[in-house]
Amino acid sequence: MNNSQTAYTASNPYHINNLREHVMKQLSALLESQTRTRNFAASITTLVKRVHAESLEGIEQALSRIDDSVTADVLQQSMTACQNLDIALNSLVDERRRQWHKNGKYLKQVIDEFNETTSFLASILVEKELLERQSQVLENIIFSHEKVSQWKEFVQEILTGFHAIFPFNFFFIAFAEEHGLSLYFYYLGDYSDPAKQEVRQCLSKDMLRQLNLPQDAPLDIEEFHIPGLPQKNVTIDDIKMITVPVPNQTYGLAGLLGVAFASVDALSIQEQAIIRSLLSVMVMVVGSSKVLSRTLSELEYYSIHDPLTGIHNRRYFNDMLDYEIARSERHQHEFSVLLLDLDDFKDINDSYGHLLGDEVLKKIAESITTHMRKGDIATRMGGDEFAIILPETPLSGAKTAAESIRAHLHGLTFATPIGKPFHVSTSIGITCYPKDAQTVQELMTGVDVALYRAKNRGKNDVCEFDAATHSTESVRTSRSLAEDLRTALSEDRIIPFFQPIVDCHTGEIFAYESVARMIEPNGNTIAASQFIETIEKYGLGRNLDRAIVSKVIEANKIAMLAQGKPKRLFINLSAQEIQGRGILGFAEELCGQLGVPPSSIVFEILERDAISDMSHMSKFLTNLRKKGFAFALDDFGSGYNSFHYLRELHFEYVKIDGAFVRNILNSRIDRALVRNLSNLCQELDILTIGEFVESQEIFDLLGEMGVNYGQGFHIGVPQSSLGNGNMKTTDSYRY
């Protein structure tokens, strides 16, 4: 291969064109040579045929004049041979003509195909210089947090580099927005107002047409100017636009519809191809930048704001509390913290659904913020708990503000899904810096104690932290125990122990009461009395109820398999279950799954909790009996109106308060009270259980009084399995 041939093999469109011209000349010369040869052969053939015809004519004339037969035969044979030669020559000439025609047609086809192939190659091959220019544009596209957060300026920076390599006059970006279409116009340099107006009217319509968008769509146009030399006398008709749409809007590019590159400069096919590929990249860059910018803005917003209510969140509260402590220390100011908790808010979610609960929270947050001074900081700490920082506010001002907020929130009216109005009350705790505490942890501990005190005083109240009666250390211990309890619940380390309940007349075990125990990681067992208050304080009652109910019913199933029949088991419930939180349905479903009869389960609730909500209690008892369960009223006699609600409600069992039972040997009043309670229950067909049986004498006296059953440490201590405890193997109590 010589040098000129080697040059033609380079991957360069101009070299391809040169190769095409060179080969086309060679093929055309070959075709021309073939044509000349064919014409020359035709002339020779014509001459031969003419001379041959004249020769035959002369032979025929000679034959007509010769009398010699021998000579005549020879001439006749010669004439016949000449005639045969004419026939052969004609056949040869016809075949050559056919071959020449075929070859000429094939050569023309080769020429056409070669011309088409080389033209195609020239159109798709890109010069190295163009590829380098493309790379320079792409190298300028570097994402960073700062650039993405200011995506419009980022796009303008990219286009500046784009123009330096591929000059253009205008660049357009189209977005679909809620209100219509948004067009971003980028101008290179300064244009007159009439020129801009023409761009808006003509090129924008041209872009919409190329993107297959409605021409009459409302447009919101935003213009940007990229620094450059002033443009003079740019005619819109000379502008050539290259448009790249986003197909089918399947990429989630923040509503991006397409981009367009407009230039008066003539562009080669290869340049158009490179620019089109760069515009495809720009589609992804612009769309992704806008999406990332929006996402970053949302992340920054929600890092310090609550997504439901829109007010600040716990993280922002902690930062501002740190700041306020430092500021107040520096300027010798006081400030106060309010902690608000909506009373019984879980009942709203359980009764009316979380959607309505969310609406309540949003309205509460809005009301809190509109009821504060400028500079006060309101936050949602989570769930139904809110906190407010009151800068430069002493305790007296904080109490006034808290009471005002409490009254305002209590006055708000909400509506159930069926339109029934209801109200929400709020308990508020107050702590003050530096009087009550000097650190974030101590302030939050103190305000939490104050809030809990407001709850204990009947809710819908405002209480301040009293450092004299509440040490922060004890509160920290309470919080630590709450976290331990949450962990124990999640790890199934809170389990039921079983204490026997014995028939006072036969000595047989009648039932078992399940009492909660927490098993520590080191194996130690913690009695419920040491953590039940924390369970109630931190809203873990529902979790505890479900854990114990599940394990008790499973234990009964094991007893059924071992002994052929179920045990009668008493299960304590928290007061909140009266509101209908689903524990009965949960227990019914579990009994059905395990084949445990509901009649073997007795739920018990403290008297003070049962009588605090008589309407819900009545519904609870009705639902409980429909499902086949029984009910026991715990600590009977401790309430001030016990006899009154015995008339309103019916119970299968009442457990006489152990505070009376333990003193019946020494106190005439307690002895009379227990006897009268027993007689009353007998008249009402309610079975009685005496608690705190601590001696044989107490047990015997309960039987004499007519009390049906006894329970206490003298009879049996709680054990981890059914049928053990301090009981005989006969499963009865001997006295």
XYZ file of C-alpha atoms in Angstrom:
735
model
C 0.000 0.000 0.000
C 1.506 3.340 -1.049
C 1.441 6.609 0.923
C -1.605 8.020 -0.823
C -3.563 4.843 -0.101
C -2.432 4.931 3.535
C -3.743 8.482 3.894
C -7.174 7.388 2.761
C -7.538 4.911 5.632
C -7.460 7.602 8.389
C -10.753 7.954 10.301
C -11.379 11.451 8.999
C -14.480 12.497 7.040
C -12.409 14.675 4.696
C -10.068 11.788 3.923
C -13.111 9.627 3.238
C -14.344 12.197 0.718
C -10.936 12.266 -0.995
C -10.913 8.468 -1.166
C -14.391 8.494 -2.630
C -13.418 10.981 -5.334
C -10.261 9.046 -6.212
C -11.986 5.675 -6.504
C -14.922 7.198 -8.370
C -12.519 8.600 -10.954
C -10.875 5.186 -11.385
C -14.180 3.396 -11.750
C -15.514 6.020 -14.130
C -12.357 5.679 -16.273
C -12.841 1.919 -16.337
C -16.453 2.342 -17.390
C -15.441 4.825 -20.087
C -12.702 2.475 -21.365
C -15.174 -0.368 -21.561
C -17.568 1.820 -23.498
C -14.889 2.825 -26.002
C -13.855 -0.824 -26.492
C -17.454 -1.806 -27.081
C -17.893 0.956 -29.672
C -14.631 -0.026 -31.418
C -15.660 -3.694 -31.503
C -19.000 -2.712 -33.011
C -17.254 -0.778 -35.800
C -14.929 -3.723 -36.631
C -17.875 -6.108 -36.636
C -19.754 -3.910 -39.068
C -16.712 -3.749 -41.360
C -16.203 -7.517 -41.269
C -19.838 -8.144 -42.040
C -19.752 -5.742 -44.992
C -16.594 -7.239 -46.527
C -17.895 -10.750 -45.951
C -21.181 -9.910 -47.636
C -19.352 -8.521 -50.660
C -17.266 -11.716 -50.861
C -20.356 -13.934 -50.857
C -21.924 -11.795 -53.528
C -18.817 -12.247 -55.758
C -18.842 -16.026 -55.270
C -22.496 -16.198 -56.251
C -21.779 -14.266 -59.488
C -18.843 -16.547 -60.324
C -20.975 -19.665 -59.870
C -23.492 -18.374 -62.353
C -20.772 -18.148 -65.071
C -18.807 -21.452 -64.494
C -19.785 -24.609 -66.394
C -17.248 -26.870 -64.741
C -19.178 -28.884 -62.154
C -16.156 -29.659 -60.029
C -15.238 -26.027 -59.702
C -18.863 -25.141 -59.091
C -19.043 -27.659 -56.189
C -15.949 -26.173 -54.600
C -17.314 -22.648 -54.827
C -20.687 -23.789 -53.479
C -18.978 -25.356 -50.421
C -17.012 -22.151 -49.837
C -20.146 -20.076 -50.000
C -21.916 -22.380 -47.475
C -18.959 -22.122 -45.106
C -19.042 -18.352 -45.364
C -22.736 -18.334 -44.568
C -22.103 -20.500 -41.470
C -19.320 -18.127 -40.471
C -21.803 -15.233 -40.684
C -24.154 -17.054 -38.354
C -21.325 -17.762 -35.836
C -20.079 -14.202 -35.987
C -23.550 -12.851 -35.275
C -23.850 -15.166 -32.257
C -20.434 -14.047 -30.996
C -21.302 -10.398 -31.434
C -24.643 -10.839 -29.644
C -22.941 -12.593 -26.701
C -20.275 -9.874 -26.427
C -22.947 -7.187 -26.440
C -24.854 -8.992 -23.690
C -21.689 -9.326 -21.538
C -20.717 -5.726 -22.111
C -24.182 -4.570 -21.082
C -24.129 -6.768 -17.976
C -20.648 -5.642 -16.958
C -21.484 -2.023 -17.555
C -24.623 -2.298 -15.410
C -22.683 -4.061 -12.589
C -19.916 -1.432 -12.731
C -22.469 1.360 -12.425
C -24.038 -0.407 -9.426
C -20.606 -0.702 -7.747
C -19.986 2.973 -8.366
C -23.345 3.941 -6.832
C -22.928 1.685 -3.781
C -19.390 2.856 -3.169
C -20.471 6.473 -3.447
C -23.352 5.902 -0.994
C -21.140 4.018 1.516
C -18.384 6.559 1.565
C -20.881 9.404 1.867
C -22.432 7.673 4.900
C -19.045 7.091 6.497
C -18.130 10.705 5.948
C -21.350 11.778 7.661
C -20.812 9.691 10.810
C -17.083 9.875 11.330
C -16.071 12.714 13.646
C -12.814 14.556 13.546
C -10.478 14.150 16.487
C -10.594 17.915 16.957
C -14.381 17.817 17.378
C -14.116 15.025 19.941
C -11.559 17.052 21.872
C -13.901 20.042 21.871
C -16.698 17.829 23.158
C -14.457 16.581 25.962
C -13.607 20.155 26.950
C -17.295 20.944 27.411
C -17.880 17.807 29.492
C -14.822 18.439 31.654
C -16.358 21.720 32.801
C -19.400 19.928 34.253
C -18.486 19.181 37.874
C -21.202 18.680 40.502
C -20.791 19.974 44.021
C -23.098 20.892 46.897
C -22.517 24.611 46.366
C -23.171 24.447 42.616
C -26.257 22.254 42.844
C -27.799 24.411 45.569
C -27.584 27.352 43.116
C -28.548 25.369 40.031
C -29.451 28.340 37.799
C -26.013 29.896 38.248
C -24.474 26.439 37.758
C -26.220 26.057 34.393
C -25.090 29.538 33.375
C -21.496 28.616 34.246
C -21.722 25.459 32.114
C -23.164 27.390 29.170
C -20.335 29.905 29.371
C -17.838 27.097 28.866
C -20.090 25.532 26.218
C -20.156 28.758 24.221
C -16.378 29.159 24.367
C -16.039 25.849 22.493
C -19.249 25.769 20.410
C -20.387 29.381 19.950
C -24.117 30.023 20.087
C -26.459 32.975 20.287
C -29.252 31.648 22.468
C -29.940 28.690 24.717
C -33.376 27.622 25.951
C -34.650 25.329 28.709
C -38.312 24.337 29.039
C -39.942 23.100 32.268
C -43.471 21.963 33.042
C -44.668 23.742 36.176
C -47.965 23.672 38.055
C -49.078 26.974 36.500
C -47.986 26.134 32.939
C -44.665 26.184 31.105
C -41.505 27.909 32.261
C -38.906 28.927 29.677
C -35.413 29.979 30.637
C -33.717 32.126 27.949
C -29.947 32.499 27.970
C -28.486 35.256 25.775
C -24.850 35.488 24.737
C -24.020 39.150 25.238
C -26.382 42.097 25.090
C -29.304 42.323 22.706
C -31.670 45.171 22.072
C -35.175 45.011 23.487
C -36.730 44.554 19.996
C -34.339 41.637 19.376
C -35.302 40.052 22.689
C -38.965 40.526 21.897
C -38.485 38.787 18.563
C -36.694 35.925 20.291
C -39.563 35.543 22.742
C -42.177 35.524 20.017
C -40.485 33.507 17.273
C -37.846 31.226 18.744
C -39.955 30.278 21.758
C -42.741 29.135 19.436
C -40.227 27.280 17.291
C -38.913 25.477 20.367
C -42.424 24.573 21.545
C -43.176 23.202 18.073
C -40.022 21.081 18.013
C -40.819 19.750 21.496
C -44.410 18.942 20.414
C -45.809 21.262 23.095
C -49.018 23.310 22.751
C -48.354 26.665 21.126
C -50.976 28.437 23.230
C -49.663 27.203 26.606
C -49.160 29.991 29.169
C -45.455 30.816 29.379
C -43.431 32.097 32.288
C -40.179 33.408 30.786
C -37.040 34.071 32.792
C -34.005 35.603 31.064
C -30.291 35.344 31.773
C -27.351 37.107 30.122
C -24.058 35.311 29.615
C -21.168 37.791 29.325
C -19.784 38.180 25.783
C -19.305 40.593 22.928
C -22.349 42.628 21.861
C -24.249 41.042 18.986
C -25.058 43.144 15.925
C -27.782 42.668 13.349
C -28.655 39.071 14.193
C -31.519 38.027 11.948
C -33.904 35.541 13.476
C -34.386 33.827 10.115
C -30.680 32.948 10.089
C -30.898 31.199 13.457
C -30.688 27.407 13.294
C -32.038 25.584 16.348
C -31.060 22.136 17.617
C -33.607 20.794 20.113
C -33.374 17.740 22.381
C -36.618 16.759 24.158
C -36.968 14.617 27.262
C -38.793 11.489 26.065
C -42.041 10.575 27.809
C -41.082 12.403 31.032
C -39.860 9.123 32.482
C -36.710 10.370 34.180
C -38.097 12.404 37.059
C -36.097 15.486 36.048
C -38.157 18.084 37.928
C -40.530 18.647 35.004
C -37.791 19.260 32.430
C -39.236 19.075 28.895
C -36.186 19.811 26.747
C -33.334 22.126 25.810
C -32.433 23.987 22.630
C -29.209 25.380 21.138
C -29.623 28.281 18.698
C -26.835 29.738 16.550
C -26.373 31.772 13.370
C -23.109 29.932 12.594
C -23.232 27.254 9.924
C -22.635 23.850 11.447
C -21.333 20.742 9.760
C -23.138 17.443 10.127
C -20.450 16.305 12.544
C -20.748 19.479 14.647
C -24.506 19.081 14.809
C -24.065 15.483 15.977
C -21.601 16.518 18.695
C -23.824 19.390 19.867
C -26.856 17.104 19.940
C -24.986 14.629 22.139
C -23.907 17.486 24.428
C -27.496 18.692 24.647
C -28.522 15.204 25.785
C -25.977 15.535 28.569
C -27.328 19.011 29.354
C -30.802 17.529 29.747
C -29.516 15.259 32.503
C -27.350 17.985 34.047
C -30.107 20.604 34.160
C -32.813 18.210 35.332
C -30.612 16.538 37.931
C -29.322 19.882 39.210
C -32.828 21.193 39.751
C -33.930 17.950 41.439
C -30.853 17.881 43.669
C -31.253 21.568 44.495
C -34.852 21.011 45.523
C -33.907 17.892 47.505
C -31.090 19.681 49.320
C -33.406 22.546 50.178
C -35.986 20.127 51.544
C -33.344 18.246 53.526
C -32.032 21.484 55.001
C -35.576 22.565 55.852
C -36.678 19.284 57.390
C -33.431 18.909 59.308
C -34.755 21.635 61.629
C -38.513 21.516 60.933
C -41.228 19.023 61.751
C -42.667 17.668 58.470
C -46.226 17.410 59.813
C -46.747 20.755 61.525
C -44.068 22.881 59.855
C -42.743 24.250 63.151
C -39.209 23.566 64.359
C -38.216 20.100 65.568
C -36.335 18.612 68.510
C -32.929 19.049 66.832
C -33.482 22.770 66.379
C -34.824 23.017 69.932
C -31.675 21.421 71.350
C -29.437 23.744 69.330
C -31.388 26.823 70.379
C -31.495 25.718 74.010
C -27.696 25.434 73.971
C -27.496 28.880 72.376
C -29.950 30.425 74.841
C -28.063 29.041 77.847
C -24.816 30.577 76.563
C -26.500 33.881 75.689
C -28.316 34.152 79.002
C -25.170 33.322 80.937
C -23.257 35.980 79.020
C -25.885 38.689 79.541
C -27.120 37.532 82.980
C -30.647 36.911 81.699
C -33.320 34.475 82.807
C -35.286 32.353 80.376
C -37.907 29.639 80.722
C -38.809 26.386 78.988
C -42.369 25.097 78.601
C -43.070 21.439 77.852
C -46.601 20.742 76.582
C -48.262 17.352 76.303
C -51.769 16.817 74.930
C -53.842 14.868 77.439
C -55.061 11.428 76.311
C -54.142 12.194 72.704
C -53.757 8.480 71.910
C -57.492 8.146 72.438
C -58.078 10.514 69.516
C -55.887 8.414 67.226
C -57.472 5.173 68.417
C -61.045 6.467 68.255
C -61.004 8.626 65.138
C -57.892 7.577 63.235
C -54.440 9.011 62.715
C -55.536 11.327 59.895
C -57.759 13.282 62.259
C -55.030 13.080 64.905
C -52.594 14.682 62.483
C -55.044 17.470 61.744
C -55.382 18.124 65.467
C -51.596 18.313 65.854
C -51.311 20.761 62.958
C -54.003 23.023 64.373
C -52.427 22.858 67.836
C -49.024 23.823 66.391
C -50.567 26.701 64.440
C -52.377 27.947 67.532
C -49.229 27.772 69.652
C -47.193 29.809 67.163
C -49.878 32.468 66.775
C -50.160 32.785 70.552
C -46.465 33.504 71.179
C -44.347 36.626 71.205
C -41.878 37.402 68.464
C -38.622 35.696 69.421
C -40.217 32.804 71.304
C -39.280 29.417 69.851
C -41.948 26.738 69.442
C -41.023 23.161 68.540
C -42.644 19.791 68.194
C -40.596 17.333 70.206
C -42.368 14.286 68.821
C -45.762 12.627 69.086
C -48.121 14.921 70.976
C -45.359 16.765 72.852
C -44.379 20.375 72.170
C -41.768 22.637 73.751
C -41.371 26.415 73.850
C -38.316 28.493 74.738
C -39.236 31.875 76.225
C -36.114 34.085 76.040
C -35.574 36.662 78.779
C -38.629 35.411 80.623
C -38.615 34.749 84.395
C -40.810 32.178 86.077
C -43.677 34.610 86.685
C -43.881 35.509 82.995
C -43.573 31.863 81.978
C -46.483 30.878 84.225
C -48.641 33.622 82.706
C -47.711 32.551 79.170
C -48.254 28.849 79.931
C -51.663 29.423 81.460
C -52.689 31.586 78.507
C -51.577 28.913 76.017
C -53.292 26.149 78.021
C -56.596 28.042 78.128
C -56.355 28.952 74.450
C -55.716 25.365 73.354
C -58.501 24.046 75.555
C -60.866 26.472 73.871
C -60.191 25.085 70.405
C -63.006 23.009 68.926
C -62.373 19.987 66.735
C -64.838 17.741 64.946
C -65.024 13.950 64.626
C -65.563 12.363 61.186
C -69.318 12.456 61.840
C -69.206 16.113 62.842
C -69.377 15.726 66.616
C -67.337 18.450 68.355
C -64.640 17.653 70.887
C -61.901 19.498 72.774
C -58.310 18.731 73.702
C -56.696 19.609 76.995
C -52.990 20.208 77.564
C -50.693 19.695 80.526
C -47.710 22.047 80.733
C -44.506 21.875 82.737
C -42.232 24.872 83.378
C -38.579 25.145 84.283
C -36.492 28.299 84.547
C -32.822 29.099 83.888
C -30.776 29.571 86.044
C -33.103 29.172 89.032
C -34.001 25.535 88.404
C -31.115 24.252 86.276
C -28.033 25.380 84.366
C -27.553 22.680 81.710
C -29.652 21.351 78.849
C -30.050 17.975 80.490
C -31.053 19.426 83.839
C -33.514 21.855 82.256
C -35.192 19.066 80.280
C -35.219 16.777 83.284
C -36.836 19.471 85.409
C -39.476 20.438 82.866
C -40.312 16.766 82.372
C -40.865 16.394 86.125
C -43.077 19.478 86.129
C -45.123 18.121 83.243
C -45.587 14.786 84.976
C -46.727 16.634 88.098
C -49.320 18.502 86.020
C -50.558 15.150 84.693
C -50.825 13.725 88.206
C -52.819 16.727 89.385
C -55.618 15.806 87.011
C -54.233 17.006 83.648
C -55.174 20.247 81.860
C -52.921 22.029 84.330
C -49.721 24.089 84.517
C -46.991 23.163 86.992
C -43.534 24.529 87.631
C -40.490 22.500 88.591
C -39.936 22.401 92.355
C -36.255 21.765 92.943
C -36.868 21.267 96.656
C -39.025 18.186 96.137
C -37.623 16.775 92.897
C -33.952 16.073 92.455
C -32.738 15.937 88.877
C -30.829 12.782 89.741
C -34.019 10.910 90.550
C -35.564 12.055 87.287
C -32.549 10.937 85.331
C -32.900 7.559 87.031
C -36.551 7.463 85.957
C -35.648 8.233 82.352
C -32.927 5.596 82.418
C -35.382 3.026 83.743
C -37.831 3.955 80.973
C -35.187 3.219 78.362
C -34.370 -0.060 80.101
C -38.048 -0.969 79.989
C -38.314 -0.147 76.287
C -35.311 -2.350 75.612
C -36.689 -5.156 77.798
C -40.029 -5.036 75.958
C -38.323 -5.183 72.577
C -36.149 -8.093 73.739
C -39.034 -10.050 75.360
C -37.499 -9.726 78.820
C -40.731 -8.690 80.550
C -42.576 -11.892 81.358
C -45.483 -13.026 83.564
C -45.040 -14.721 86.927
C -48.049 -16.557 88.368
C -49.405 -16.248 91.934
C -52.080 -18.722 93.075
C -55.590 -17.699 94.161
C -57.044 -20.271 96.568
C -60.616 -21.202 97.529
C -61.068 -20.131 101.171
C -63.402 -23.085 101.876
C -61.891 -26.047 100.014
C -58.219 -25.029 99.898
C -58.052 -25.840 96.190
C -56.285 -23.534 93.783
C -58.994 -21.641 91.943
C -56.889 -19.466 89.614
C -53.586 -17.646 89.142
C -52.911 -13.946 88.839
C -50.204 -13.041 86.326
C -47.841 -10.336 87.549
C -45.160 -8.703 85.382
C -41.467 -9.199 86.044
C -38.518 -7.699 84.203
C -35.527 -9.977 83.708
C -32.327 -7.933 83.631
C -29.476 -8.906 81.283
C -27.558 -10.304 84.277
C -30.500 -12.554 85.155
C -31.862 -10.563 88.113
C -35.639 -10.290 88.398
C -37.330 -6.891 88.956
C -40.850 -6.818 90.449
C -43.585 -4.779 88.754
C -43.903 -2.510 91.783
C -40.464 -1.103 90.960
C -41.291 -0.084 87.395
C -45.084 0.169 86.969
C -45.089 3.908 87.733
C -42.453 4.484 85.054
C -44.490 2.366 82.633
C -47.478 4.661 83.159
C -45.420 7.864 83.127
C -43.757 7.180 79.786
C -46.788 5.714 78.032
C -45.568 2.107 77.864
C -48.745 0.589 79.319
C -50.090 -0.620 76.001
C -46.826 -2.332 75.110
C -46.723 -4.032 78.505
C -50.364 -5.151 78.258
C -49.869 -6.838 74.894
C -46.629 -8.494 75.961
C -48.188 -9.976 79.119
C -51.492 -10.969 77.466
C -49.624 -12.783 74.719
C -47.365 -14.690 77.089
C -50.169 -15.578 79.550
C -52.395 -17.057 76.846
C -49.436 -18.988 75.443
C -48.702 -20.306 78.959
C -52.316 -21.441 79.249
C -51.992 -23.323 75.982
C -48.952 -25.151 77.391
C -50.937 -25.982 80.542
C -53.784 -27.356 78.426
C -51.401 -29.628 76.531
C -49.783 -30.832 79.757
C -52.881 -31.268 81.965
C -55.749 -31.571 79.520
C -57.604 -28.421 80.614
C -56.890 -24.696 80.863
C -56.124 -22.732 84.017
C -58.161 -19.721 85.063
C -55.741 -16.794 84.728
C -56.130 -13.186 85.874
C -54.371 -10.487 83.801
C -53.869 -6.868 84.900
C -54.589 -4.161 82.310
C -53.626 -0.484 82.232
C -56.355 2.125 82.542
C -56.001 3.211 78.917
C -57.441 -0.091 77.700
C -60.841 1.052 78.950
C -60.821 3.494 76.018
C -61.007 0.568 73.619
C -57.454 0.339 72.338
C -57.912 -3.131 70.894
C -56.521 -5.360 73.650
C -59.728 -7.407 73.772
C -59.640 -8.042 70.046
C -55.958 -8.918 70.299
C -56.657 -11.410 73.109
C -59.666 -12.887 71.291
C -57.637 -13.450 68.132
C -54.786 -15.053 70.069
C -57.171 -17.358 71.960
C -58.676 -18.418 68.641
C -55.278 -19.145 67.128
C -54.102 -21.205 70.121
C -57.413 -22.874 70.952
C -57.568 -21.368 74.466
C -61.148 -20.714 75.686
C -61.711 -16.992 76.453
C -63.667 -18.014 79.564
C -60.364 -19.038 81.158
C -59.116 -15.420 81.046
C -60.098 -12.782 83.616
C -59.017 -9.182 83.000
C -58.635 -6.908 86.022
C -58.340 -3.123 86.324
C -57.774 -0.954 89.395
C -60.906 0.495 90.960
C -59.676 4.098 90.684
C -59.115 3.689 86.950
C -62.404 1.906 86.332
C -64.601 4.514 88.001
C -62.795 7.484 86.413
C -64.507 6.849 83.076
C -67.846 5.186 83.683
C -69.189 5.539 80.128
C -66.161 3.863 78.555
C -66.058 1.298 81.356
C -69.598 0.192 80.578
C -68.776 -0.264 76.894
C -65.573 -2.066 77.799
C -67.415 -4.579 80.000
C -70.060 -5.191 77.343
C -67.426 -5.863 74.694
C -65.422 -8.027 77.094
C -68.370 -10.311 77.845
C -69.339 -10.576 74.171
C -65.932 -12.069 73.541
C -66.318 -14.541 76.421
C -63.894 -13.014 78.943
C -64.566 -12.256 82.614
C -63.669 -9.172 84.664
C -62.272 -8.500 88.126
C -62.193 -5.133 89.868
C -58.873 -4.706 91.679
C -58.340 -2.866 95.014
C -62.074 -2.804 95.691
C -62.987 -0.495 98.570
C -60.314 2.116 97.950
C -62.674 4.380 96.010
C -64.836 6.936 97.711
C -68.023 5.820 95.920
C -67.531 2.073 95.573
C -71.121 1.265 96.468
C -72.463 3.730 93.923
C -70.801 2.188 90.863
C -71.629 -1.361 92.013
C -75.186 -0.320 91.248
C -74.210 0.916 87.778
C -71.811 -1.831 86.672
C -71.553 -5.588 87.144
C -68.336 -7.508 87.773
C -67.660 -11.233 87.995
C -65.024 -10.702 90.689
C -63.897 -7.991 93.073
C -60.546 -8.105 94.820
C -60.853 -6.495 98.239
C -58.107 -3.937 98.801
C -55.200 -5.570 100.659
C -54.819 -2.473 102.831
C -58.013 -3.572 104.617
C -57.336 -7.316 104.524
C -53.926 -7.234 106.168
C -55.327 -5.420 109.244
C -58.516 -7.435 109.890
C -56.933 -9.174 112.879
C -56.075 -5.921 114.649
C -58.517 -3.317 113.333
C -62.199 -3.533 114.182
C -62.983 -1.007 111.444
C -61.114 -2.901 108.724
C -62.675 -6.170 109.891
C -66.170 -4.691 109.696
C -65.460 -3.118 106.315
C -64.221 -6.377 104.781
C -67.199 -8.307 106.230
C -69.693 -5.767 104.862
C -68.023 -5.700 101.435
C -68.161 -9.487 101.316
C -71.840 -9.541 102.300
C -72.675 -6.886 99.715
C -70.947 -8.802 96.920
C -72.680 -12.027 97.928
C -76.032 -10.279 97.614
C -75.012 -9.071 94.117
C -73.665 -12.488 93.025
C -70.120 -11.160 92.774
C -67.265 -13.416 93.858
C -64.717 -11.877 96.259
C -60.960 -12.298 96.543
C -59.058 -11.124 99.604
C -55.590 -9.769 98.772
C -52.467 -9.550 100.954
C -53.086 -12.788 102.864
C -49.934 -12.803 104.975
C -50.831 -15.381 107.647
C -52.946 -18.459 108.315
C -55.073 -16.462 110.738
C -56.024 -13.918 108.083
C -56.857 -16.712 105.643
C -59.083 -18.459 108.189
C -60.888 -15.243 109.142
C -61.599 -14.407 105.468
C -63.290 -17.773 105.098
C -65.407 -17.121 108.179
C -66.456 -13.731 106.737
C -67.693 -15.371 103.561
C -64.890 -14.191 101.297
C -64.637 -16.696 98.449
C -60.923 -16.712 97.649
C -57.623 -15.593 99.110
C -54.312 -14.464 97.600
C -51.019 -13.472 99.190
C -47.450 -14.427 99.970
C -48.580 -16.765 102.769
C -50.490 -18.786 100.170
C -47.909 -18.657 97.402
C -45.317 -16.329 95.929
C -45.333 -15.574 92.209
C -43.425 -18.145 90.156
C -42.328 -18.221 86.519
C -44.460 -21.240 85.635
C -48.014 -22.371 86.328
C -48.704 -24.866 89.100
C -45.495 -24.314 91.100
C -45.067 -21.611 93.761
C -45.455 -22.567 97.402
C -48.170 -25.073 96.473
C -48.340 -28.781 97.119
C -48.050 -31.141 94.173
C -51.752 -31.857 94.622
C -52.337 -28.312 93.360
C -54.191 -27.361 96.555
C -53.519 -25.314 99.655
C -53.641 -27.170 102.957
C -54.430 -25.246 106.092
